[in-house]
Amino acid sequence: MSSLPYIPLDEDFNLNIALLIILIHTLSKNRNDVLLLDRNKIQIFLYLIKNPSKLEAVMILAGKKNISIDMTETYTIKSLSLNVDILFSNQKIKTLLKKLSILGWLRVTKSDGASYFSLTTQGEGAYDQFGGEYFNSVKTYTKSLDKIKSLTSNKLNSILNEVFKVSK
């Protein structure tokens, strides 16, 4: 009898695609329609969406209005661990972005040597399909990132480093 492999929810490909669609929909542009999301920011924001307890600390250190994180998100084994793999896994992000592109859901705009990501009309249609308690909480966390989406990747990394120092 062979046992089925255990796949941690964090590693589920389709779930990560859904999170990425929500992230890009919500954070790709500022109010003047200037594109903001490059691959580095996507990595940082995806980490924060998956780790709401760190999101709360980042918002505090950024001097932004604190968001309310459910206790079930902050006092768990996952929230206490410092699993930062997604921050350094360029291949994982590239694979997710490639999948969105193959589906025709991702628009890539190059400007000043950088690539910025937004959703196509089809990608926006996919976003509209995500409902339910889990995705609504993800959308809430992602909307809270709106307050820091204009910060540079370097500034976001600096804030995250401070969060990690405090977490140790």
Short mmCIF file of C-alpha atoms in Angstrom, two decimals:
data_model
loop_
_atom_site.label_atom_id
_atom_site.label_comp_id
_atom_site.label_asym_id
_atom_site.label_seq_id
_atom_site.Cartn_x
_atom_site.Cartn_y
_atom_site.Cartn_z
CA MET A 1 0.00 0.00 0.00
CA SER A 2 1.48 3.33 -1.02
CA SER A 3 0.75 6.47 0.89
CA LEU A 4 -0.36 9.66 -0.74
CA PRO A 5 2.13 12.51 -0.66
CA TYR A 6 1.40 15.38 1.70
CA ILE A 7 1.37 18.70 -0.12
CA PRO A 8 1.40 21.70 2.20
CA LEU A 9 -1.35 24.14 1.33
CA ASP A 10 1.28 26.85 0.84
CA GLU A 11 2.66 24.86 -2.08
CA ASP A 12 -0.64 24.25 -3.88
CA PHE A 13 -0.12 25.63 -7.38
CA ASN A 14 -3.73 26.60 -8.07
CA LEU A 15 -4.08 28.32 -4.71
CA ASN A 16 -0.93 30.33 -5.41
CA ILE A 17 -2.31 31.29 -8.83
CA ALA A 18 -5.52 32.51 -7.15
CA LEU A 19 -3.55 34.53 -4.57
CA LEU A 20 -1.44 36.05 -7.33
CA ILE A 21 -4.53 37.07 -9.32
CA ILE A 22 -6.01 38.77 -6.24
CA LEU A 23 -2.69 40.49 -5.53
CA ILE A 24 -2.21 41.78 -9.07
CA HIS A 25 -5.84 42.91 -9.36
CA THR A 26 -5.62 44.92 -6.16
CA LEU A 27 -2.07 46.29 -6.20
CA SER A 28 -0.91 46.63 -9.82
CA LYS A 29 -1.65 50.36 -10.21
CA ASN A 30 -1.86 53.51 -8.14
CA ARG A 31 -4.84 55.86 -8.34
CA ASN A 32 -3.24 57.62 -11.34
CA ASP A 33 -3.06 54.28 -13.21
CA VAL A 34 0.74 54.15 -12.91
CA LEU A 35 1.92 50.54 -12.88
CA LEU A 36 3.64 49.54 -9.63
CA LEU A 37 4.03 45.77 -9.44
CA ASP A 38 7.35 44.30 -10.44
CA ARG A 39 8.46 40.76 -9.60
CA ASN A 40 10.21 41.80 -6.37
CA LYS A 41 7.11 43.49 -5.01
CA ILE A 42 4.99 40.51 -6.01
CA GLN A 43 7.27 38.24 -3.96
CA ILE A 44 7.08 40.52 -0.92
CA PHE A 45 3.32 41.03 -1.11
CA LEU A 46 2.64 37.33 -1.70
CA TYR A 47 4.67 36.56 1.42
CA LEU A 48 2.67 39.11 3.43
CA ILE A 49 -0.68 37.78 2.20
CA LYS A 50 0.35 34.27 3.23
CA ASN A 51 1.64 35.52 6.60
CA PRO A 52 -0.89 38.01 7.98
CA SER A 53 0.88 38.21 11.34
CA LYS A 54 3.90 39.69 9.54
CA LEU A 55 1.61 41.97 7.55
CA GLU A 56 0.43 43.57 10.76
CA ALA A 57 4.02 44.21 11.89
CA VAL A 58 5.00 45.64 8.48
CA MET A 59 2.11 48.10 8.55
CA ILE A 60 3.11 49.27 12.02
CA LEU A 61 6.76 49.76 11.01
CA ALA A 62 5.69 51.56 7.82
CA GLY A 63 3.70 53.99 9.96
CA LYS A 64 0.42 53.05 8.34
CA LYS A 65 -2.91 52.47 9.99
CA ASN A 66 -2.83 49.13 11.72
CA ILE A 67 -5.11 46.48 10.29
CA SER A 68 -7.05 44.05 12.37
CA ILE A 69 -5.76 40.51 12.00
CA ASP A 70 -7.90 37.66 13.29
CA MET A 71 -6.39 35.88 16.32
CA THR A 72 -6.59 32.61 14.41
CA GLU A 73 -4.01 34.06 12.00
CA THR A 74 -1.59 35.38 14.59
CA TYR A 75 -1.32 32.67 17.20
CA THR A 76 -0.53 29.64 15.09
CA ILE A 77 2.58 27.56 14.50
CA LYS A 78 2.73 28.95 10.96
CA SER A 79 2.62 32.55 12.16
CA LEU A 80 5.44 31.93 14.61
CA SER A 81 7.73 30.34 12.02
CA LEU A 82 10.00 32.36 9.79
CA ASN A 83 9.43 30.49 6.51
CA VAL A 84 10.65 33.05 4.01
CA ASP A 85 11.09 30.69 1.05
CA ILE A 86 8.74 32.66 -1.20
CA LEU A 87 10.91 35.77 -0.75
CA PHE A 88 13.87 34.00 -2.34
CA SER A 89 12.14 31.61 -4.73
CA ASN A 90 12.43 33.51 -8.00
CA GLN A 91 11.65 30.35 -9.95
CA LYS A 92 8.34 29.84 -8.15
CA ILE A 93 7.20 33.40 -8.92
CA LYS A 94 8.37 33.09 -12.54
CA THR A 95 6.42 29.84 -12.91
CA LEU A 96 3.25 31.42 -11.49
CA LEU A 97 3.59 34.47 -13.74
CA LYS A 98 4.28 32.26 -16.75
CA LYS A 99 1.10 30.27 -16.08
CA LEU A 100 -0.98 33.47 -15.90
CA SER A 101 0.62 34.62 -19.14
CA ILE A 102 -0.10 31.30 -20.90
CA LEU A 103 -3.74 31.58 -19.82
CA GLY A 104 -3.85 35.08 -21.33
CA TRP A 105 -4.58 36.64 -17.95
CA LEU A 106 -1.36 38.63 -17.47
CA ARG A 107 -0.25 41.86 -19.12
CA VAL A 108 3.45 42.70 -18.91
CA THR A 109 4.54 46.28 -19.53
CA LYS A 110 8.21 47.18 -19.81
CA SER A 111 9.29 50.62 -18.67
CA ASP A 112 12.77 51.93 -17.86
CA GLY A 113 14.22 48.41 -18.01
CA ALA A 114 11.71 46.99 -15.53
CA SER A 115 8.71 44.74 -16.11
CA TYR A 116 5.40 45.64 -14.50
CA PHE A 117 2.45 43.29 -14.20
CA SER A 118 -1.30 43.81 -14.45
CA LEU A 119 -4.27 41.64 -15.38
CA THR A 120 -5.88 41.45 -18.80
CA THR A 121 -9.66 41.56 -19.18
CA GLN A 122 -9.68 37.76 -18.94
CA GLY A 123 -7.58 37.93 -15.77
CA GLU A 124 -10.04 40.39 -14.27
CA GLY A 125 -12.80 37.92 -15.11
CA ALA A 126 -10.92 35.22 -13.20
CA TYR A 127 -10.61 37.58 -10.21
CA ASP A 128 -14.38 38.00 -10.13
CA GLN A 129 -14.77 34.25 -9.58
CA PHE A 130 -13.02 34.24 -6.19
CA GLY A 131 -15.48 34.41 -3.32
CA GLY A 132 -16.07 32.69 -0.05
CA GLU A 133 -14.67 33.23 3.40
CA TYR A 134 -11.03 32.40 2.65
CA PHE A 135 -10.72 34.50 -0.50
CA ASN A 136 -12.61 37.38 1.10
CA SER A 137 -10.08 37.44 3.96
CA VAL A 138 -7.23 37.34 1.41
CA LYS A 139 -8.85 40.26 -0.43
CA THR A 140 -9.08 42.20 2.84
CA TYR A 141 -5.39 41.64 3.62
CA THR A 142 -4.45 42.55 0.06
CA LYS A 143 -6.50 45.77 0.19
CA SER A 144 -4.63 46.75 3.35
CA LEU A 145 -1.38 46.54 1.35
CA ASP A 146 -2.73 49.38 -0.79
CA LYS A 147 -1.26 51.77 1.79
CA ILE A 148 2.30 50.55 1.13
CA LYS A 149 2.17 49.49 -2.52
CA SER A 150 4.00 52.65 -3.65
CA LEU A 151 7.02 51.95 -1.44
CA THR A 152 10.11 50.74 -3.27
CA SER A 153 11.14 47.10 -3.07
CA ASN A 154 14.24 48.16 -1.13
CA LYS A 155 12.13 49.98 1.46
CA LEU A 156 9.76 47.01 1.76
CA ASN A 157 12.72 44.64 2.20
CA SER A 158 14.17 46.92 4.86
CA ILE A 159 10.88 46.91 6.78
CA LEU A 160 10.63 43.12 6.47
CA ASN A 161 14.18 42.74 7.82
CA GLU A 162 13.15 44.76 10.87
CA VAL A 163 10.11 42.53 11.33
CA PHE A 164 12.31 39.43 11.19
CA LYS A 165 14.73 40.89 13.75
CA VAL A 166 11.86 41.50 16.16
CA SER A 167 10.40 38.03 15.49
CA LYS A 168 13.55 36.18 16.53
#
